[in-house]
């Protein structure tokens, strides 16, 4: 028995200084940038909900009774429903159908944040274990082939991935590519963000959200469609925004599931992540592939407030909600 995932919003935090930052993604890979340069932390804020969350115990969240995707549609039809295989689907993906399903609440234990390479590696390694626990259990209920991402902590000025050679800069705080998650300490901008682990955790949880999409088959399905229409076409950019905004929602779900559960994720961490979200998005970056700052924040907060994955179905949302 656990308390249900938070459904009511928490009180909004007081205003905080705004930081410029952006994120951009390419192929089944996404990069997060913690600054006003390129793509990153554009969607990294953990929203503090407004209101009180239920404290009484209740049964754990029930999984859907079926993992078969619904019929095909323009948003992507399932191509497989075999246990242990990805399901290539978007709006119709089975993990997005049950309105009552979400991540189980639990205590996530993280080491104290310190702004140095070794401490950051320890922090993200522990965060990865919490995310594996949260999303691994969820995805396995749907008989999807969950495997944790491989973590990398590049220390040089460049690092090599299956998606190409990536230069480390303020534009590269974290980077996801084909089951690999890269976190170069030099890109975290700790001189600007300081000892604010909630901000870094939300960033990391967003990139991990792309791994959830990868394991489920959503990532492959969306890139099939992006390639078909052209990555820089209006339709391709809209698909990219839907992908990124869903990762935002997944990040919020995780923070909402572990805040105030007796572990290391405190209300203060959650609040600072929440406030940071408003500062990230296409308005800040000048791009068109992640969503406006308002939508970037909105989708993160939806995940954080409700912890219901069906509410993260950005591929079923009206175009006006993913601009």
Short mmCIF file of C-alpha atoms in Angstrom, two decimals:
data_model
loop_
_atom_site.label_atom_id
_atom_site.label_comp_id
_atom_site.label_asym_id
_atom_site.label_seq_id
_atom_site.Cartn_x
_atom_site.Cartn_y
_atom_site.Cartn_z
CA UNK A 1 0.00 0.00 0.00
CA UNK A 2 1.25 3.47 -0.82
CA UNK A 3 -0.20 6.93 -0.93
CA UNK A 4 -1.62 7.73 -4.35
CA UNK A 5 0.45 9.87 -6.70
CA UNK A 6 -0.19 13.56 -6.07
CA UNK A 7 -3.30 14.76 -7.87
CA UNK A 8 -3.75 18.25 -6.42
CA UNK A 9 -1.38 21.10 -7.20
CA UNK A 10 0.99 22.37 -4.55
CA UNK A 11 1.33 26.05 -3.65
CA UNK A 12 3.30 27.87 -6.35
CA UNK A 13 6.74 28.94 -5.15
CA UNK A 14 7.75 32.54 -4.89
CA UNK A 15 9.25 34.17 -7.94
CA UNK A 16 12.80 33.33 -8.87
CA UNK A 17 15.32 34.79 -11.30
CA UNK A 18 14.91 33.57 -14.84
CA UNK A 19 17.73 31.80 -16.62
CA UNK A 20 18.14 31.51 -20.33
CA UNK A 21 18.47 28.01 -21.61
CA UNK A 22 17.47 25.81 -24.45
CA UNK A 23 17.40 22.28 -25.67
CA UNK A 24 17.45 20.74 -29.02
CA UNK A 25 17.25 17.25 -30.29
CA UNK A 26 18.20 15.39 -33.40
CA UNK A 27 17.64 11.78 -34.36
CA UNK A 28 16.55 9.39 -31.57
CA UNK A 29 18.78 11.53 -29.50
CA UNK A 30 18.17 14.64 -27.50
CA UNK A 31 20.44 17.17 -25.97
CA UNK A 32 19.67 19.37 -23.00
CA UNK A 33 21.35 22.69 -22.57
CA UNK A 34 21.47 24.62 -19.31
CA UNK A 35 21.99 28.02 -20.86
CA UNK A 36 20.94 30.57 -23.36
CA UNK A 37 22.92 28.88 -26.03
CA UNK A 38 21.50 25.90 -27.77
CA UNK A 39 19.16 23.26 -26.68
CA UNK A 40 19.07 22.28 -23.09
CA UNK A 41 17.35 22.55 -19.85
CA UNK A 42 14.55 24.05 -21.89
CA UNK A 43 12.18 21.87 -20.10
CA UNK A 44 13.65 21.25 -16.81
CA UNK A 45 11.50 22.62 -14.14
CA UNK A 46 9.64 20.63 -11.65
CA UNK A 47 6.38 22.32 -11.01
CA UNK A 48 5.18 22.79 -7.54
CA UNK A 49 1.55 22.04 -7.55
CA UNK A 50 -1.03 24.15 -5.91
CA UNK A 51 -2.98 22.66 -3.06
CA UNK A 52 -2.71 19.67 -0.77
CA UNK A 53 -1.85 16.14 -1.70
CA UNK A 54 -3.71 13.20 -0.17
CA UNK A 55 -1.99 11.52 2.76
CA UNK A 56 -4.25 8.55 3.34
CA UNK A 57 -2.99 5.20 2.08
CA UNK A 58 -4.64 3.56 -0.89
CA UNK A 59 -3.97 0.64 -3.21
CA UNK A 60 -1.08 0.94 -5.60
CA UNK A 61 -1.82 2.21 -9.07
CA UNK A 62 -3.37 -0.50 -11.22
CA UNK A 63 -1.88 -1.40 -14.58
CA UNK A 64 -4.04 -1.57 -17.68
CA UNK A 65 -5.67 -4.89 -18.40
CA UNK A 66 -4.26 -5.00 -21.89
CA UNK A 67 -1.04 -3.93 -23.53
CA UNK A 68 -2.35 -4.09 -27.08
CA UNK A 69 -2.43 -0.72 -28.79
CA UNK A 70 -5.63 0.65 -30.17
CA UNK A 71 -6.21 0.78 -33.88
CA UNK A 72 -4.00 2.77 -36.19
CA UNK A 73 -4.39 6.49 -36.54
CA UNK A 74 -2.55 9.43 -37.97
CA UNK A 75 -0.61 9.79 -34.75
CA UNK A 76 1.02 6.40 -35.16
CA UNK A 77 -0.42 2.91 -35.01
CA UNK A 78 1.09 0.04 -33.10
CA UNK A 79 3.15 -2.36 -35.17
CA UNK A 80 3.72 -4.97 -32.49
CA UNK A 81 2.06 -6.22 -29.33
CA UNK A 82 4.35 -9.18 -28.65
CA UNK A 83 5.65 -9.46 -25.09
CA UNK A 84 9.22 -8.21 -24.81
CA UNK A 85 9.11 -6.13 -27.98
CA UNK A 86 8.79 -2.43 -28.52
CA UNK A 87 5.45 -1.16 -29.74
CA UNK A 88 5.84 1.47 -32.43
CA UNK A 89 2.94 3.81 -31.76
CA UNK A 90 2.33 7.39 -30.71
CA UNK A 91 -1.10 8.55 -29.48
CA UNK A 92 -2.35 4.96 -29.49
CA UNK A 93 0.56 3.55 -27.51
CA UNK A 94 -0.75 1.23 -24.77
CA UNK A 95 1.22 2.90 -21.97
CA UNK A 96 -0.75 6.09 -22.64
CA UNK A 97 -4.27 4.65 -22.46
CA UNK A 98 -5.07 4.00 -18.79
CA UNK A 99 -6.18 7.29 -17.17
CA UNK A 100 -5.40 5.95 -13.69
CA UNK A 101 -1.89 4.60 -14.27
CA UNK A 102 1.23 6.38 -13.11
CA UNK A 103 4.51 5.92 -11.25
CA UNK A 104 4.46 4.45 -7.78
CA UNK A 105 5.43 6.79 -4.95
CA UNK A 106 8.66 5.87 -3.20
CA UNK A 107 11.61 7.38 -1.35
CA UNK A 108 14.48 8.20 -3.68
CA UNK A 109 17.80 8.42 -1.85
CA UNK A 110 20.37 10.74 -3.37
CA UNK A 111 23.76 11.88 -2.09
CA UNK A 112 24.17 15.51 -1.14
CA UNK A 113 24.80 17.69 -4.16
CA UNK A 114 28.23 19.26 -4.45
CA UNK A 115 29.41 21.09 -7.51
CA UNK A 116 32.36 18.95 -8.43
CA UNK A 117 32.84 16.14 -10.96
CA UNK A 118 32.96 13.22 -8.52
CA UNK A 119 29.96 14.37 -6.49
CA UNK A 120 27.91 15.04 -9.62
CA UNK A 121 28.66 11.54 -10.91
CA UNK A 122 27.54 10.04 -7.60
CA UNK A 123 24.36 12.15 -7.65
CA UNK A 124 23.35 11.20 -11.19
CA UNK A 125 24.26 7.56 -10.68
CA UNK A 126 21.91 7.42 -7.69
CA UNK A 127 19.25 9.37 -9.61
CA UNK A 128 19.54 6.86 -12.44
CA UNK A 129 18.86 4.03 -10.01
CA UNK A 130 15.72 5.79 -8.78
CA UNK A 131 14.54 6.39 -12.33
CA UNK A 132 15.25 2.76 -13.21
CA UNK A 133 13.11 1.70 -10.27
CA UNK A 134 10.26 4.03 -11.16
CA UNK A 135 10.13 3.51 -14.91
CA UNK A 136 11.42 -0.06 -15.00
CA UNK A 137 8.55 -1.28 -12.85
CA UNK A 138 6.09 0.72 -14.92
CA UNK A 139 7.29 -0.47 -18.32
CA UNK A 140 7.64 -4.07 -17.26
CA UNK A 141 3.95 -4.10 -16.35
CA UNK A 142 3.33 -3.52 -20.03
CA UNK A 143 5.72 -6.33 -20.98
CA UNK A 144 8.07 -3.91 -22.69
CA UNK A 145 11.79 -4.74 -22.95
CA UNK A 146 13.10 -2.45 -20.22
CA UNK A 147 16.84 -2.06 -19.82
CA UNK A 148 18.50 0.85 -17.99
CA UNK A 149 20.40 3.39 -20.06
CA UNK A 150 24.18 3.33 -19.95
CA UNK A 151 25.55 6.38 -18.14
CA UNK A 152 28.58 8.31 -19.34
CA UNK A 153 30.35 11.22 -17.67
CA UNK A 154 32.57 12.82 -20.33
CA UNK A 155 35.39 14.97 -19.00
CA UNK A 156 36.95 16.30 -22.20
CA UNK A 157 35.89 19.07 -24.53
CA UNK A 158 34.18 16.57 -26.89
CA UNK A 159 32.65 13.13 -26.59
CA UNK A 160 31.71 10.56 -29.20
CA UNK A 161 28.27 8.97 -29.48
CA UNK A 162 26.43 6.87 -32.03
CA UNK A 163 24.74 10.13 -33.01
CA UNK A 164 28.00 11.93 -33.71
CA UNK A 165 30.72 13.84 -31.90
CA UNK A 166 29.30 16.29 -29.38
CA UNK A 167 31.14 19.40 -28.21
CA UNK A 168 30.84 20.10 -24.49
CA UNK A 169 29.67 23.62 -23.76
CA UNK A 170 26.98 25.48 -21.86
CA UNK A 171 24.68 24.10 -24.54
CA UNK A 172 25.32 20.49 -23.57
CA UNK A 173 24.38 19.67 -19.99
CA UNK A 174 23.00 16.23 -20.80
CA UNK A 175 22.58 14.25 -23.99
CA UNK A 176 20.65 11.10 -24.87
CA UNK A 177 21.40 8.83 -27.81
CA UNK A 178 20.33 5.23 -28.41
CA UNK A 179 20.19 3.85 -24.85
CA UNK A 180 23.11 6.02 -23.70
CA UNK A 181 22.81 9.03 -21.40
CA UNK A 182 25.72 11.46 -21.28
CA UNK A 183 26.23 14.03 -18.51
CA UNK A 184 29.36 16.14 -19.01
CA UNK A 185 30.03 18.08 -15.82
CA UNK A 186 31.44 21.01 -17.77
CA UNK A 187 28.05 21.56 -19.38
CA UNK A 188 26.04 21.78 -16.15
CA UNK A 189 26.82 25.47 -15.53
CA UNK A 190 27.21 24.96 -11.82
CA UNK A 191 28.63 28.47 -11.59
CA UNK A 192 25.18 29.75 -12.60
CA UNK A 193 22.87 27.19 -11.00
CA UNK A 194 24.93 26.52 -7.89
CA UNK A 195 23.77 24.02 -5.31
CA UNK A 196 20.29 23.47 -6.73
CA UNK A 197 19.96 19.69 -7.10
CA UNK A 198 16.27 19.91 -8.01
CA UNK A 199 17.17 21.73 -11.23
CA UNK A 200 19.77 19.12 -12.17
CA UNK A 201 17.45 16.27 -11.23
CA UNK A 202 14.64 17.57 -13.45
CA UNK A 203 17.10 17.96 -16.31
CA UNK A 204 18.30 14.41 -15.88
CA UNK A 205 14.74 13.10 -15.56
CA UNK A 206 13.81 14.80 -18.85
CA UNK A 207 16.63 13.06 -20.69
CA UNK A 208 15.65 9.81 -19.00
CA UNK A 209 12.16 10.46 -20.33
CA UNK A 210 13.60 10.04 -23.81
CA UNK A 211 14.89 6.64 -22.72
CA UNK A 212 11.36 5.72 -21.67
CA UNK A 213 10.22 6.70 -25.16
CA UNK A 214 13.04 4.63 -26.65
CA UNK A 215 12.25 1.49 -24.67
CA UNK A 216 8.52 1.77 -25.31
CA UNK A 217 8.89 2.28 -29.08
CA UNK A 218 7.59 5.86 -29.12
CA UNK A 219 10.98 7.21 -30.11
CA UNK A 220 11.28 4.96 -33.15
CA UNK A 221 7.71 5.71 -34.17
CA UNK A 222 8.10 9.47 -33.98
CA UNK A 223 11.38 9.48 -35.88
CA UNK A 224 9.85 7.39 -38.63
CA UNK A 225 7.27 10.12 -39.08
CA UNK A 226 9.78 12.97 -38.74
CA UNK A 227 11.96 11.45 -41.45
CA UNK A 228 8.91 10.99 -43.67
CA UNK A 229 7.81 14.64 -43.50
CA UNK A 230 11.23 16.28 -43.10
CA UNK A 231 12.90 17.22 -39.83
CA UNK A 232 12.67 20.98 -40.43
CA UNK A 233 9.23 21.01 -42.02
CA UNK A 234 6.30 22.44 -40.02
CA UNK A 235 5.00 18.89 -39.48
CA UNK A 236 8.44 17.62 -38.49
CA UNK A 237 8.95 20.42 -35.98
CA UNK A 238 5.52 19.78 -34.47
CA UNK A 239 6.39 16.09 -34.03
CA UNK A 240 9.65 17.11 -32.35
CA UNK A 241 7.77 19.39 -29.97
CA UNK A 242 5.33 16.61 -29.08
CA UNK A 243 8.30 14.33 -28.34
CA UNK A 244 10.07 16.90 -26.18
CA UNK A 245 6.97 18.00 -24.31
CA UNK A 246 6.20 14.39 -23.48
CA UNK A 247 9.68 14.00 -21.99
CA UNK A 248 8.89 17.11 -19.95
CA UNK A 249 5.72 15.51 -18.67
CA UNK A 250 7.60 12.29 -17.83
CA UNK A 251 10.18 14.32 -15.89
CA UNK A 252 7.42 15.98 -13.90
CA UNK A 253 5.82 12.60 -13.18
CA UNK A 254 9.03 11.35 -11.61
CA UNK A 255 9.56 14.41 -9.41
CA UNK A 256 5.91 14.27 -8.34
CA UNK A 257 6.25 10.59 -7.43
CA UNK A 258 9.30 11.00 -5.18
CA UNK A 259 8.92 14.42 -3.55
CA UNK A 260 8.13 14.35 0.19
CA UNK A 261 8.28 10.56 0.37
CA UNK A 262 10.92 10.34 3.10
CA UNK A 263 13.87 10.29 0.72
CA UNK A 264 16.21 13.00 -0.51
CA UNK A 265 13.82 14.83 -2.85
CA UNK A 266 12.55 17.67 -0.73
CA UNK A 267 9.86 20.27 -1.34
CA UNK A 268 12.60 22.86 -1.76
CA UNK A 269 14.21 20.86 -4.57
CA UNK A 270 10.82 20.40 -6.18
CA UNK A 271 10.01 24.11 -5.84
CA UNK A 272 13.23 25.26 -7.44
CA UNK A 273 12.83 22.83 -10.30
CA UNK A 274 9.26 24.02 -10.73
CA UNK A 275 10.26 27.68 -10.96
CA UNK A 276 13.05 26.94 -13.37
CA UNK A 277 10.69 25.45 -15.96
CA UNK A 278 9.17 28.78 -16.97
CA UNK A 279 12.57 29.92 -18.21
CA UNK A 280 13.01 27.18 -20.79
CA UNK A 281 11.59 26.54 -24.22
CA UNK A 282 11.56 27.89 -27.73
CA UNK A 283 10.93 31.48 -26.63
CA UNK A 284 14.28 31.37 -24.87
CA UNK A 285 16.17 29.40 -27.49
CA UNK A 286 14.68 30.99 -30.57
CA UNK A 287 13.98 27.54 -32.02
CA UNK A 288 10.73 25.78 -32.92
CA UNK A 289 11.34 22.19 -31.87
CA UNK A 290 10.71 22.07 -28.11
CA UNK A 291 7.60 24.15 -27.49
CA UNK A 292 7.01 27.61 -26.10
CA UNK A 293 8.23 28.34 -22.58
CA UNK A 294 4.62 28.33 -21.40
CA UNK A 295 3.93 24.90 -22.89
CA UNK A 296 7.27 23.55 -21.75
CA UNK A 297 6.33 24.47 -18.20
CA UNK A 298 2.70 23.42 -18.59
CA UNK A 299 3.48 19.84 -19.63
CA UNK A 300 6.08 19.41 -16.89
CA UNK A 301 3.61 20.63 -14.29
CA UNK A 302 0.90 18.35 -15.60
CA UNK A 303 3.16 15.37 -15.00
CA UNK A 304 4.22 16.63 -11.58
CA UNK A 305 0.74 17.49 -10.34
CA UNK A 306 -1.12 14.41 -11.48
CA UNK A 307 1.44 11.62 -12.06
CA UNK A 308 -0.92 10.08 -14.60
CA UNK A 309 0.75 8.97 -17.80
CA UNK A 310 -2.36 9.33 -19.94
CA UNK A 311 -2.10 13.06 -19.26
CA UNK A 312 1.32 12.96 -20.96
CA UNK A 313 -0.15 11.91 -24.31
CA UNK A 314 1.20 14.89 -26.19
CA UNK A 315 0.65 13.06 -29.48
CA UNK A 316 -3.11 13.23 -28.91
CA UNK A 317 -3.10 16.87 -27.82
CA UNK A 318 -4.48 19.65 -30.04
CA UNK A 319 -1.84 21.48 -32.04
CA UNK A 320 -2.50 24.63 -30.01
CA UNK A 321 -1.18 22.87 -26.88
CA UNK A 322 2.13 21.82 -28.42
CA UNK A 323 3.31 25.04 -30.06
#
